[in-house]
Every structure is written in C-alpha cells, then in structure tokens.
Amino acid sequence: MKDFPEGFVWGAATAAYQVEGAVAEDGRGPSIWDTFAHTPRRIADGETGDVADDHYHRYAEDIRLLADLGLTAYRFSISWSRVLPSGAGKTNPAGLDFYRRVAETCLENGVTPYATLYHWDLPQPLEDAGGWLVRDTAERFRDYAAITQGALSDVVKHWMTLNEPWCSAFLGYGNGEHAPGRTEGADSLKAVHHLLLGHGLALQAIRSPENSVGIALNPAPVYAASESEADRDAARRADGLRNRMFLDPLLLGKYPGDVLEDTGMADWFARYDVDLPVISAPMDFLGVNYYCPQTIAAPDGPIADPGKASTTPGSENLVAVDTGLDRTQMGWPIDPDSLKTLLRTINELAPELPLYVTENGAAYPDEVGPDGRIEDAERQRYLEQHIEAGRQAAAEGLPLKGYFIWTLLDNFEWSYGFSRRFGIVHVDYATQTRTVKESGRWLKEFLSR
Ligand code: FCB
C-alpha cells in the first residue's frame, strides 16, 4: 500500500461470542452473554449466539477467506470460559487448543494473530460472585490472562487485554442493554475501576520484550451542541464519562476529578489511588475502536436523574443532538474527519504511543441480489472515507500503525441479534454460506494496489 507507512497493518476483527457458536462444546462454561441472550426480551427477535457463524468449526475457512481478501492480520477474541469454564480454577485444555489452532491457521496463511482477552463474555460464576463490581474479578482476569498468554506465547505475539471497557461498565451495569443487564447507577463506575485494574494486572503478568500488549477502547469525540454554558457543561460530562474516565487513568495515571464529583464517587475512588500506577503502566499500543462522534446538549430540566437507567450516571438526562449527517443503520452519524480529531487528541495525551484503529465499520440492511451479489456501496464508501482519514492521520505524523475492519463476517450484534450486518462477508445464517460482499471485493482490489 504505497500511500501508507511501511509495515502498516491491515486486518479484520471479530469477537468470540459474536461468531463462534458451539457454546456447550469441548468443555466451554457459560458466560454472562449466554445467560443474557437466553433471558426473554433482552435480544431482538429472541436470538442467541448459540450457533452464530459456527466459526468454532469453520475458523479455517474463515481465516483463508480473510487472507484471500489481502488482509494480513486477524483480531479475534478469546472466550474466557472456554479456557477456564468456571472463570477460575481448572483450565480446559480443549479451549486453549482451539485458540492454538486459530493462531496456527493464521500463521499458515500469512496472517498475524491479534488476540483480545476479553470481549465482554465474563464467565457466569464470576458474575454470580459480584462481576465487575468486585475487585476479585480483576484478579481472576489477571490469572486467566497469564494462563492464556503462557499457553499461546509461541504463536500469539500481539495481545489486547480488554475490548471497550466503557461498554462492559456502562451498558453492562449502567443502562442494562448488555450482559449482565444490571442498572446500578453510579456504582457502574466501580466496574470501570475493576476493569482498568484487571487490564493493569494482566499487563503486568503478560507483557515482555517478546510480545506487544495494549487495550482496545471506544473513545469518541464529543462536541457541544452550542457555545452556551449549559451545552458546554453537558459535553464536558459526556466527554468525561466516555473518554477521560478511561484515557486519563491509563495514559496519565489519574482519574478525572470532575467526573468523580459529578457522580458522587470521589470518596470511593480516593481509597484506590494505590491502583493507579498499575493501571497506567506503559503499554505497547492503544487500540481505538471508532464509529462516530457525539454532539451533546443540556436538557431543559435537571441534568441528573438518579435512579434512571443510563450510561451517564450523575448526568442521566444528557441530550444527543442530530447534526444532520448521514447515518448508518445503527443510527450512527458518519464523520470520518472525527477519526482524525480523535487520534490527535489521544496523541497529545501520549505522544509516543503507537495507535491502531482496532475496529471501524458500518451496518447496512444488505440484500442478496438475483445474481447472488451483495451490492453494499454505502459500506464501501464508509470504509473508503475512514481509511482515507487514517491515511491522512498517518501522513500528518500521527503514529497510526494499522487498521482493522469491523467486521469480517456478519454476526451476532449483541442486543440487536442478527438484525445488523457489519461484515464485508455476508453470512446466510440458515446455511452458513459465506459470500464476499462488493465492499470486500473493493477492499481486495484496494489492498492489491
Ligand atoms: C463495538 C463492539 C463490537 C461490535 C461493534 C459494532 O462496540 O466492540 O463487538 O458490536 O461495536
């Protein structure tokens, strides 16, 4: 790719529960997503990830497909409860074997494996013991990370501890849209701390000169809807919870005081300052999952509404404003320039830190044409525009090292079930047939230039 820096990494990403299926095979234990998906009315159309893309059995075909598109990196996640069916204690060799086969198949196909240790699927017994609201879970995560990395160290050299801890904390324990479906108000900030501590402990346990370890976050530029003091304050709050609550402890070794004040959590956090050196220990890269920015306005009435299920504890009534940009099927505004803004902001906080776009992509209601083709021009345009923004970011000197498309295959999109397709490869769920979409064909041509 002549317009990108030498060695730029081109990959696609997936997550275990979204693609694997085989939930009761070879000793896998249940995770919070099994429980949640099997709870009535949690998932659109009552779908579950029981079968999903059957990637557990079809991983070799899928990795060959990825390689055939010209991609040379595969970001997949490891299911904690395949490795440790109860979350802690006895290891399940069959679970580790599966990921060894995935990594080996990557290597045989000229694809570098990038493994994420946690993409939201906490073993159910650990949730029963308090989940991410308790400190013990962070320590169990460290143990699991050490076992997994130790077992795969010869085949996997690139690791991500957590995927999007914002979602685990605020969708899992804030508004309850994700597993485990709890609505705990400001206590969801305890989950933030335990997730970040888990990251830090795992980092300590697995980082070495032979490998590279980072975390994948989902920060987003937050804009105020107007210059009014109220809107700027609302944007400050949204930015605090979405971005600074994660970037500041990881990159600067401190929590944002204003967020702790707004949420009434300052006293609780003060007890755990001792964890900040662990959380902010140097990592090898930061993964940025980027989809869209947010534009935020203040509500007419009070901003706080304690007791209301929300992803913004202490500021439950924040208003997300439509700025008129085109949107994807998720309703997410399309704004490639904001990817550059975001990368610049992060680079200012940590000028030396290598950055990867570890997820970027778009859902559209694809249809299979009479000729069998899937014409997804909108997805192609979305990818083209964001890849171009990445190229510009690298050209202006930002340390952007790679770009991973979300996602390789249409898959189980969490609470949306199978109703949202993000893949560059179409999956017919009835037959498990894979068909490369036109966006995938375009990508292949683009990567071969
Ligand atoms: C991200 C998740 C990923 C997928 C995309 C659309 O937040 O990490 O699993 O759901 O959004």
Tab-separated table of C-alpha atoms and ligand atoms in Angstrom:
chain	number	residue	atom	x	y	z
A	1	MET	CA	0.000	0.000	0.000
A	2	LYS	CA	2.082	2.817	-1.316
A	3	ASP	CA	0.269	5.674	0.407
A	4	PHE	CA	0.552	4.161	3.871
A	5	PRO	CA	3.627	3.908	6.080
A	6	GLU	CA	5.855	0.874	5.656
A	7	GLY	CA	4.584	-2.068	7.701
A	8	PHE	CA	1.064	-0.653	8.142
A	9	VAL	CA	-1.168	-3.497	9.398
A	10	TRP	CA	-4.412	-4.344	7.557
A	11	GLY	CA	-6.785	-6.590	9.415
A	12	ALA	CA	-10.331	-7.539	10.260
A	13	ALA	CA	-11.769	-8.099	13.730
A	14	THR	CA	-14.327	-10.442	15.289
A	15	ALA	CA	-15.362	-11.360	18.842
A	16	ALA	CA	-15.833	-14.838	20.304
A	17	TYR	CA	-19.499	-14.698	21.317
A	18	GLN	CA	-20.492	-12.937	18.108
A	19	VAL	CA	-19.106	-15.593	15.763
A	20	GLU	CA	-18.107	-18.847	17.434
A	21	GLY	CA	-21.309	-20.633	18.450
A	22	ALA	CA	-20.522	-24.090	19.923
A	23	VAL	CA	-21.400	-22.708	23.316
A	24	ALA	CA	-21.599	-26.080	25.037
A	25	GLU	CA	-18.802	-27.826	23.188
A	26	ASP	CA	-15.463	-29.173	24.351
A	27	GLY	CA	-15.933	-28.101	27.943
A	28	ARG	CA	-16.804	-24.410	27.489
A	29	GLY	CA	-18.537	-22.966	30.553
A	30	PRO	CA	-21.403	-20.443	30.413
A	31	SER	CA	-20.727	-16.734	30.213
A	32	ILE	CA	-22.916	-13.762	31.057
A	33	TRP	CA	-23.801	-13.476	27.364
A	34	ASP	CA	-25.256	-17.000	27.316
A	35	THR	CA	-27.405	-16.163	30.294
A	36	PHE	CA	-28.414	-12.751	28.974
A	37	ALA	CA	-29.235	-13.938	25.451
A	38	HIS	CA	-31.404	-16.703	26.893
A	39	THR	CA	-33.345	-14.238	29.036
A	40	PRO	CA	-36.638	-13.301	27.340
A	41	ARG	CA	-36.829	-9.868	25.714
A	42	ARG	CA	-33.143	-8.996	26.082
A	43	ILE	CA	-32.190	-9.602	22.438
A	44	ALA	CA	-34.064	-8.504	19.313
A	45	ASP	CA	-36.161	-11.401	17.953
A	46	GLY	CA	-35.068	-13.575	20.866
A	47	GLU	CA	-31.852	-14.540	19.093
A	48	THR	CA	-28.817	-16.029	20.840
A	49	GLY	CA	-25.171	-16.696	19.987
A	50	ASP	CA	-25.643	-20.470	20.409
A	51	VAL	CA	-24.675	-21.092	16.783
A	52	ALA	CA	-23.833	-17.624	15.414
A	53	ASP	CA	-21.417	-18.070	12.471
A	54	ASP	CA	-20.325	-21.525	13.608
A	55	HIS	CA	-16.815	-20.076	13.464
A	56	TYR	CA	-15.767	-22.644	16.063
A	57	HIS	CA	-15.973	-25.251	13.313
A	58	ARG	CA	-15.379	-23.024	10.294
A	59	TYR	CA	-12.461	-20.898	11.538
A	60	ALA	CA	-10.051	-22.355	8.964
A	61	GLU	CA	-12.312	-21.473	6.037
A	62	ASP	CA	-12.906	-18.013	7.547
A	63	ILE	CA	-9.216	-17.294	8.050
A	64	ARG	CA	-8.478	-18.392	4.471
A	65	LEU	CA	-11.195	-16.017	3.310
A	66	LEU	CA	-9.628	-13.183	5.299
A	67	ALA	CA	-6.218	-13.935	3.779
A	68	ASP	CA	-7.709	-14.141	0.303
A	69	LEU	CA	-9.047	-10.589	0.694
A	70	GLY	CA	-5.460	-9.436	1.093
A	71	LEU	CA	-5.693	-8.831	4.824
A	72	THR	CA	-2.682	-9.855	6.872
A	73	ALA	CA	-3.939	-9.560	10.451
A	74	TYR	CA	-6.842	-11.196	12.285
A	75	ARG	CA	-8.095	-9.696	15.527
A	76	PHE	CA	-10.182	-12.330	17.327
A	77	SER	CA	-11.194	-12.616	20.955
A	78	ILE	CA	-10.669	-15.484	23.336
A	79	SER	CA	-13.599	-16.788	25.328
A	80	TRP	CA	-12.539	-16.813	28.995
A	81	SER	CA	-14.996	-19.598	29.773
A	82	ARG	CA	-13.520	-21.880	27.110
A	83	VAL	CA	-10.148	-21.583	28.822
A	84	LEU	CA	-11.436	-21.589	32.408
A	85	PRO	CA	-15.004	-22.938	32.377
A	86	SER	CA	-15.713	-21.606	35.890
A	87	GLY	CA	-13.718	-18.420	35.403
A	88	ALA	CA	-11.009	-19.596	37.803
A	89	GLY	CA	-9.521	-22.875	38.936
A	90	LYS	CA	-9.378	-25.727	36.473
A	91	THR	CA	-8.051	-24.983	32.991
A	92	ASN	CA	-9.732	-26.604	29.964
A	93	PRO	CA	-7.011	-27.755	27.536
A	94	ALA	CA	-9.539	-28.185	24.706
A	95	GLY	CA	-10.365	-24.472	24.929
A	96	LEU	CA	-6.722	-23.457	24.676
A	97	ASP	CA	-6.261	-25.934	21.816
A	98	PHE	CA	-8.965	-24.224	19.806
A	99	TYR	CA	-7.216	-20.858	20.003
A	100	ARG	CA	-3.884	-22.506	19.203
A	101	ARG	CA	-5.466	-23.895	16.025
A	102	VAL	CA	-6.872	-20.462	15.172
A	103	ALA	CA	-3.453	-18.834	15.643
A	104	GLU	CA	-1.634	-21.567	13.736
A	105	THR	CA	-4.094	-21.343	10.858
A	106	CYS	CA	-3.476	-17.596	10.738
A	107	LEU	CA	0.267	-18.098	10.578
A	108	GLU	CA	-0.042	-20.762	7.860
A	109	ASN	CA	-1.959	-18.209	5.791
A	110	GLY	CA	0.420	-15.313	6.290
A	111	VAL	CA	-1.917	-13.653	8.792
A	112	THR	CA	-0.702	-12.237	12.109
A	113	PRO	CA	-2.965	-13.119	15.044
A	114	TYR	CA	-4.034	-10.273	17.368
A	115	ALA	CA	-5.844	-11.751	20.370
A	116	THR	CA	-8.234	-9.862	22.621
A	117	LEU	CA	-8.526	-11.499	26.028
A	118	TYR	CA	-11.897	-10.055	26.964
A	119	HIS	CA	-14.653	-9.056	24.581
A	120	TRP	CA	-17.450	-8.908	27.194
A	121	ASP	CA	-18.057	-12.597	27.919
A	122	LEU	CA	-17.428	-12.884	31.648
A	123	PRO	CA	-17.758	-16.445	32.971
A	124	GLN	CA	-21.153	-16.653	34.682
A	125	PRO	CA	-19.781	-17.925	38.032
A	126	LEU	CA	-17.712	-14.745	38.322
A	127	GLU	CA	-20.787	-12.608	37.716
A	128	ASP	CA	-22.587	-14.625	40.390
A	129	ALA	CA	-19.749	-13.670	42.736
A	130	GLY	CA	-20.258	-9.947	42.018
A	131	GLY	CA	-18.965	-9.499	38.471
A	132	TRP	CA	-17.014	-6.360	37.614
A	133	LEU	CA	-18.435	-4.578	40.654
A	134	VAL	CA	-15.987	-6.530	42.829
A	135	ARG	CA	-12.228	-6.346	42.913
A	136	ASP	CA	-11.725	-10.087	42.886
A	137	THR	CA	-12.813	-10.220	39.226
A	138	ALA	CA	-9.797	-8.090	38.257
A	139	GLU	CA	-7.508	-10.596	39.934
A	140	ARG	CA	-9.208	-13.534	38.272
A	141	PHE	CA	-8.761	-11.755	34.938
A	142	ARG	CA	-5.046	-11.436	35.616
A	143	ASP	CA	-4.818	-15.194	36.284
A	144	TYR	CA	-6.758	-16.039	33.128
A	145	ALA	CA	-4.588	-13.672	31.061
A	146	ALA	CA	-1.391	-15.227	32.399
A	147	ILE	CA	-2.585	-18.785	31.707
A	148	THR	CA	-3.753	-17.952	28.202
A	149	GLN	CA	-0.756	-15.920	27.131
A	150	GLY	CA	1.554	-18.517	28.682
A	151	ALA	CA	-0.080	-21.301	26.694
A	152	LEU	CA	-0.078	-19.427	23.368
A	153	SER	CA	3.107	-17.384	23.661
A	154	ASP	CA	4.824	-19.152	20.774
A	155	VAL	CA	2.021	-18.386	18.298
A	156	VAL	CA	0.420	-15.128	19.511
A	157	LYS	CA	2.630	-12.070	19.994
A	158	HIS	CA	0.017	-9.301	19.896
A	159	TRP	CA	-2.434	-9.043	22.760
A	160	MET	CA	-5.257	-6.795	23.813
A	161	THR	CA	-6.426	-7.068	27.388
A	162	LEU	CA	-9.960	-5.648	27.200
A	163	ASN	CA	-12.278	-4.591	24.420
A	164	GLU	CA	-14.220	-1.403	25.145
A	165	PRO	CA	-14.442	-1.421	28.937
A	166	TRP	CA	-16.868	1.523	28.526
A	167	CYS	CA	-19.434	-0.961	27.187
A	168	SER	CA	-18.740	-3.561	29.887
A	169	ALA	CA	-19.232	-0.950	32.603
A	170	PHE	CA	-21.955	1.353	31.305
A	171	LEU	CA	-24.015	-0.951	29.074
A	172	GLY	CA	-23.483	-3.942	31.388
A	173	TYR	CA	-24.036	-2.228	34.754
A	174	GLY	CA	-25.377	1.207	33.736
A	175	ASN	CA	-28.343	1.003	31.374
A	176	GLY	CA	-28.516	-2.793	31.287
A	177	GLU	CA	-28.567	-3.058	27.491
A	178	HIS	CA	-25.740	-5.603	27.590
A	179	ALA	CA	-24.995	-8.569	29.810
A	180	PRO	CA	-25.263	-8.887	32.732
A	181	GLY	CA	-28.142	-6.403	32.286
A	182	ARG	CA	-27.774	-4.599	35.583
A	183	THR	CA	-28.732	-0.983	36.288
A	184	GLU	CA	-26.540	0.140	39.154
A	185	GLY	CA	-26.276	3.910	38.619
A	186	ALA	CA	-23.020	5.435	39.833
A	187	ASP	CA	-21.846	2.036	41.063
A	188	SER	CA	-21.103	1.255	37.411
A	189	LEU	CA	-18.001	3.389	37.965
A	190	LYS	CA	-16.749	0.663	40.276
A	191	ALA	CA	-16.873	-1.615	37.256
A	192	VAL	CA	-14.754	0.906	35.347
A	193	HIS	CA	-12.122	0.780	38.067
A	194	HIS	CA	-12.084	-3.006	38.339
A	195	LEU	CA	-11.909	-3.404	34.560
A	196	LEU	CA	-8.983	-0.999	34.342
A	197	LEU	CA	-7.305	-2.692	37.284
A	198	GLY	CA	-7.812	-6.039	35.529
A	199	HIS	CA	-6.138	-4.544	32.451
A	200	GLY	CA	-3.201	-3.292	34.544
A	201	LEU	CA	-2.737	-6.575	36.387
A	202	ALA	CA	-2.931	-8.569	33.157
A	203	LEU	CA	-0.461	-6.199	31.505
A	204	GLN	CA	1.949	-6.759	34.386
A	205	ALA	CA	1.507	-10.512	34.043
A	206	ILE	CA	1.914	-10.893	30.291
A	207	ARG	CA	3.960	-8.021	28.880
A	208	SER	CA	7.502	-8.963	27.848
A	209	PRO	CA	10.106	-7.978	25.255
A	210	GLU	CA	8.801	-10.820	23.044
A	211	ASN	CA	5.262	-9.544	22.763
A	212	SER	CA	3.222	-6.425	22.413
A	213	VAL	CA	0.288	-5.678	24.710
A	214	GLY	CA	-2.374	-2.988	24.592
A	215	ILE	CA	-6.064	-2.335	25.188
A	216	ALA	CA	-8.902	-1.515	22.771
A	217	LEU	CA	-11.053	1.433	23.863
A	218	ASN	CA	-14.033	3.115	22.221
A	219	PRO	CA	-13.363	6.788	22.731
A	220	ALA	CA	-15.335	9.287	20.640
A	221	PRO	CA	-15.016	12.987	20.030
A	222	VAL	CA	-17.741	14.788	21.976
A	223	TYR	CA	-18.918	18.153	20.681
A	224	ALA	CA	-21.132	20.671	22.454
A	225	ALA	CA	-24.340	21.388	20.526
A	226	SER	CA	-23.818	25.131	21.062
A	227	GLU	CA	-21.489	27.552	22.775
A	228	SER	CA	-23.952	28.022	25.642
A	229	GLU	CA	-22.558	27.315	29.080
A	230	ALA	CA	-25.170	24.645	29.689
A	231	ASP	CA	-24.348	22.749	26.484
A	232	ARG	CA	-20.632	23.001	27.118
A	233	ASP	CA	-21.112	21.637	30.594
A	234	ALA	CA	-23.226	18.797	29.215
A	235	ALA	CA	-20.490	17.982	26.670
A	236	ARG	CA	-17.857	18.075	29.419
A	237	ARG	CA	-19.846	15.481	31.352
A	238	ALA	CA	-20.346	13.241	28.337
A	239	ASP	CA	-16.675	13.501	27.386
A	240	GLY	CA	-15.681	12.756	30.978
A	241	LEU	CA	-17.631	9.524	31.167
A	242	ARG	CA	-16.926	8.326	27.661
A	243	ASN	CA	-13.283	9.343	27.212
A	244	ARG	CA	-11.436	10.852	30.136
A	245	MET	CA	-12.630	8.200	32.615
A	246	PHE	CA	-10.564	5.693	30.594
A	247	LEU	CA	-7.824	7.672	28.849
A	248	ASP	CA	-6.748	9.660	31.918
A	249	PRO	CA	-6.085	6.720	34.279
A	250	LEU	CA	-4.458	4.657	31.504
A	251	LEU	CA	-2.311	7.382	29.973
A	252	LEU	CA	-1.909	9.985	32.718
A	253	GLY	CA	-2.247	7.897	35.885
A	254	LYS	CA	-5.199	9.827	37.335
A	255	TYR	CA	-8.985	9.798	37.258
A	256	PRO	CA	-10.803	12.938	36.103
A	257	GLY	CA	-11.820	14.701	39.312
A	258	ASP	CA	-14.850	16.396	37.760
A	259	VAL	CA	-16.364	13.028	36.755
A	260	LEU	CA	-15.866	11.599	40.238
A	261	GLU	CA	-17.529	14.706	41.703
A	262	ASP	CA	-20.478	14.670	39.272
A	263	THR	CA	-21.135	11.030	40.047
A	264	GLY	CA	-20.637	11.275	43.799
A	265	MET	CA	-17.879	8.657	43.634
A	266	ALA	CA	-14.878	10.725	44.757
A	267	ASP	CA	-14.673	9.144	48.212
A	268	TRP	CA	-14.860	5.606	46.871
A	269	PHE	CA	-12.145	6.262	44.290
A	270	ALA	CA	-9.875	8.004	46.796
A	271	ARG	CA	-9.380	4.661	48.526
A	272	TYR	CA	-7.940	3.120	45.352
A	273	ASP	CA	-5.367	5.678	44.239
A	274	VAL	CA	-2.822	2.987	45.016
A	275	ASP	CA	-4.005	1.102	41.904
A	276	LEU	CA	-3.231	3.931	39.505
A	277	PRO	CA	0.442	3.046	38.923
A	278	VAL	CA	-0.677	-0.464	37.903
A	279	ILE	CA	-3.396	0.884	35.599
A	280	SER	CA	-1.081	3.413	33.958
A	281	ALA	CA	1.938	1.148	33.474
A	282	PRO	CA	3.389	1.526	29.977
A	283	MET	CA	1.735	-0.484	27.211
A	284	ASP	CA	2.893	-1.137	23.676
A	285	PHE	CA	-0.043	0.364	21.810
A	286	LEU	CA	-3.556	1.692	22.191
A	287	GLY	CA	-6.390	0.254	20.123
A	288	VAL	CA	-9.067	2.726	19.070
A	289	ASN	CA	-12.473	1.438	18.031
A	290	TYR	CA	-14.084	4.284	16.148
A	291	TYR	CA	-17.575	4.525	14.689
A	292	CYS	CA	-18.909	8.061	15.231
A	293	PRO	CA	-18.682	11.226	17.341
A	294	GLN	CA	-21.342	12.611	19.684
A	295	THR	CA	-22.923	16.047	19.814
A	296	ILE	CA	-24.395	16.765	23.212
A	297	ALA	CA	-26.829	19.344	24.575
A	298	ALA	CA	-28.099	20.069	28.069
A	299	PRO	CA	-31.675	19.042	28.888
A	300	ASP	CA	-34.329	21.679	29.583
A	301	GLY	CA	-34.739	20.396	33.118
A	302	PRO	CA	-32.306	18.922	35.636
A	303	ILE	CA	-29.303	17.092	34.228
A	304	ALA	CA	-29.147	14.455	36.963
A	305	ASP	CA	-31.914	11.903	37.352
A	306	PRO	CA	-30.663	9.341	39.884
A	307	GLY	CA	-32.445	6.060	39.560
A	308	LYS	CA	-32.857	6.326	35.799
A	309	ALA	CA	-31.070	3.521	33.945
A	310	SER	CA	-28.385	5.230	31.921
A	311	THR	CA	-24.866	5.116	30.538
A	312	THR	CA	-24.128	8.525	32.056
A	313	PRO	CA	-24.542	8.235	35.831
A	314	GLY	CA	-24.912	11.622	37.509
A	315	SER	CA	-25.897	13.170	34.136
A	316	GLU	CA	-28.722	10.867	33.114
A	317	ASN	CA	-30.637	13.442	31.080
A	318	LEU	CA	-27.926	14.442	28.584
A	319	VAL	CA	-29.364	15.028	25.109
A	320	ALA	CA	-27.721	13.595	21.969
A	321	VAL	CA	-28.328	16.005	19.078
A	322	ASP	CA	-28.806	15.155	15.394
A	323	THR	CA	-26.455	17.392	13.409
A	324	GLY	CA	-27.841	16.319	10.059
A	325	LEU	CA	-25.029	13.995	8.989
A	326	ASP	CA	-25.919	10.818	7.096
A	327	ARG	CA	-26.321	7.817	9.369
A	328	THR	CA	-25.717	4.090	9.168
A	329	GLN	CA	-28.416	1.550	10.027
A	330	MET	CA	-27.329	1.822	13.670
A	331	GLY	CA	-28.292	5.498	13.561
A	332	TRP	CA	-24.648	6.432	13.979
A	333	PRO	CA	-23.635	9.654	12.161
A	334	ILE	CA	-20.920	9.241	9.527
A	335	ASP	CA	-17.996	11.554	10.230
A	336	PRO	CA	-14.578	10.365	9.065
A	337	ASP	CA	-12.879	13.660	9.991
A	338	SER	CA	-13.689	12.966	13.617
A	339	LEU	CA	-11.443	9.917	13.441
A	340	LYS	CA	-8.522	12.255	12.822
A	341	THR	CA	-9.654	14.558	15.629
A	342	LEU	CA	-9.775	11.598	17.979
A	343	LEU	CA	-6.344	10.273	17.026
A	344	ARG	CA	-4.874	13.759	17.506
A	345	THR	CA	-6.439	14.088	20.957
A	346	ILE	CA	-5.047	10.755	22.085
A	347	ASN	CA	-1.652	11.514	20.591
A	348	GLU	CA	-1.488	14.724	22.610
A	349	LEU	CA	-2.005	12.734	25.805
A	350	ALA	CA	0.592	10.093	24.897
A	351	PRO	CA	2.830	11.385	22.094
A	352	GLU	CA	4.956	8.249	21.743
A	353	LEU	CA	2.226	5.632	21.964
A	354	PRO	CA	1.580	3.612	18.783
A	355	LEU	CA	-2.096	3.654	17.802
A	356	TYR	CA	-4.196	1.181	15.865
A	357	VAL	CA	-7.743	1.553	14.653
A	358	THR	CA	-8.837	-1.804	16.075
A	359	GLU	CA	-12.448	-1.511	14.836
A	360	ASN	CA	-14.215	0.584	12.229
A	361	GLY	CA	-17.122	-0.305	10.005
A	362	ALA	CA	-20.808	0.114	9.288
A	363	ALA	CA	-24.114	-1.747	9.389
A	364	TYR	CA	-26.486	-1.577	6.447
A	365	PRO	CA	-29.517	-3.683	5.549
A	366	ASP	CA	-27.807	-5.723	2.837
A	367	GLU	CA	-29.752	-7.687	0.309
A	368	VAL	CA	-28.578	-10.564	-1.807
A	369	GLY	CA	-29.257	-9.633	-5.420
A	370	PRO	CA	-30.751	-12.012	-8.011
A	371	ASP	CA	-27.221	-12.649	-9.309
A	372	GLY	CA	-26.091	-13.571	-5.800
A	373	ARG	CA	-24.081	-10.394	-5.352
A	374	ILE	CA	-24.376	-8.145	-2.311
A	375	GLU	CA	-24.156	-4.566	-3.516
A	376	ASP	CA	-23.165	-2.587	-0.417
A	377	ALA	CA	-21.943	0.677	-1.868
A	378	GLU	CA	-22.703	2.573	1.337
A	379	ARG	CA	-20.465	0.309	3.408
A	380	GLN	CA	-17.736	0.591	0.799
A	381	ARG	CA	-17.996	4.384	0.901
A	382	TYR	CA	-17.873	4.365	4.708
A	383	LEU	CA	-14.724	2.224	4.681
A	384	GLU	CA	-13.081	4.256	1.918
A	385	GLN	CA	-13.692	7.521	3.745
A	386	HIS	CA	-12.401	6.251	7.073
A	387	ILE	CA	-9.360	4.563	5.541
A	388	GLU	CA	-8.606	7.867	3.821
A	389	ALA	CA	-8.900	9.656	7.183
A	390	GLY	CA	-6.455	7.108	8.597
A	391	ARG	CA	-4.074	7.740	5.715
A	392	GLN	CA	-4.207	11.476	6.361
A	393	ALA	CA	-3.641	10.913	10.084
A	394	ALA	CA	-0.525	8.860	9.384
A	395	ALA	CA	0.642	11.387	6.772
A	396	GLU	CA	0.471	14.219	9.290
A	397	GLY	CA	2.787	12.221	11.526
A	398	LEU	CA	0.424	10.524	13.957
A	399	PRO	CA	1.761	7.098	14.985
A	400	LEU	CA	-1.075	5.120	13.402
A	401	LYS	CA	0.206	1.595	12.770
A	402	GLY	CA	-2.778	-0.324	11.482
A	403	TYR	CA	-6.458	-0.527	10.682
A	404	PHE	CA	-8.884	-3.366	11.430
A	405	ILE	CA	-12.299	-3.520	9.790
A	406	TRP	CA	-15.284	-4.352	11.919
A	407	THR	CA	-16.023	-6.959	10.823
A	408	LEU	CA	-15.035	-9.955	8.736
A	409	LEU	CA	-18.388	-11.771	8.887
A	410	ASP	CA	-21.943	-10.666	9.544
A	411	ASN	CA	-22.543	-11.844	13.092
A	412	PHE	CA	-24.493	-11.693	16.358
A	413	GLU	CA	-24.667	-7.955	17.039
A	414	TRP	CA	-25.311	-8.155	20.786
A	415	SER	CA	-28.742	-6.825	21.795
A	416	TYR	CA	-29.619	-6.379	18.090
A	417	GLY	CA	-29.286	-10.108	17.495
A	418	PHE	CA	-28.724	-10.848	13.800
A	419	SER	CA	-30.608	-7.753	12.641
A	420	ARG	CA	-27.475	-5.696	11.987
A	421	ARG	CA	-24.906	-6.767	9.418
A	422	PHE	CA	-21.430	-5.229	9.662
A	423	GLY	CA	-19.490	-7.839	7.638
A	424	ILE	CA	-17.507	-7.428	4.465
A	425	VAL	CA	-18.522	-11.063	4.042
A	426	HIS	CA	-22.226	-11.946	4.035
A	427	VAL	CA	-23.375	-14.909	6.105
A	428	ASP	CA	-26.550	-16.810	5.275
A	429	TYR	CA	-27.416	-17.965	8.782
A	430	ALA	CA	-29.614	-20.823	7.564
A	431	THR	CA	-26.860	-22.472	5.531
A	432	GLN	CA	-23.715	-20.795	6.944
A	433	THR	CA	-22.750	-19.878	3.390
A	434	ARG	CA	-20.206	-17.064	3.185
A	435	THR	CA	-20.324	-14.619	0.255
A	436	VAL	CA	-17.873	-11.777	-0.151
A	437	LYS	CA	-19.821	-8.516	-0.472
A	438	GLU	CA	-18.922	-5.904	-3.075
A	439	SER	CA	-17.214	-3.922	-0.288
A	440	GLY	CA	-14.996	-6.946	0.341
A	441	ARG	CA	-14.156	-7.187	-3.364
A	442	TRP	CA	-13.346	-3.492	-3.401
A	443	LEU	CA	-11.105	-3.967	-0.352
A	444	LYS	CA	-9.206	-6.760	-2.034
A	445	GLU	CA	-8.605	-4.620	-5.083
A	446	PHE	CA	-7.614	-1.655	-2.893
A	447	LEU	CA	-5.113	-3.715	-0.907
A	448	SER	CA	-3.533	-5.071	-4.054
A	449	ARG	CA	-2.774	-1.617	-5.460
B	1	FCB	C1	-18.265	-2.391	19.057
B	1	FCB	C2	-18.009	-3.797	19.565
B	1	FCB	C3	-18.172	-4.878	18.516
B	1	FCB	C4	-19.336	-4.586	17.613
B	1	FCB	C5	-19.265	-3.191	17.060
B	1	FCB	C6	-20.365	-2.839	16.098
B	1	FCB	O1	-18.681	-1.607	20.116
B	1	FCB	O2	-16.708	-3.892	20.112
B	1	FCB	O3	-18.267	-6.113	19.171
B	1	FCB	O4	-20.516	-4.794	18.308
B	1	FCB	O5	-19.274	-2.268	18.109
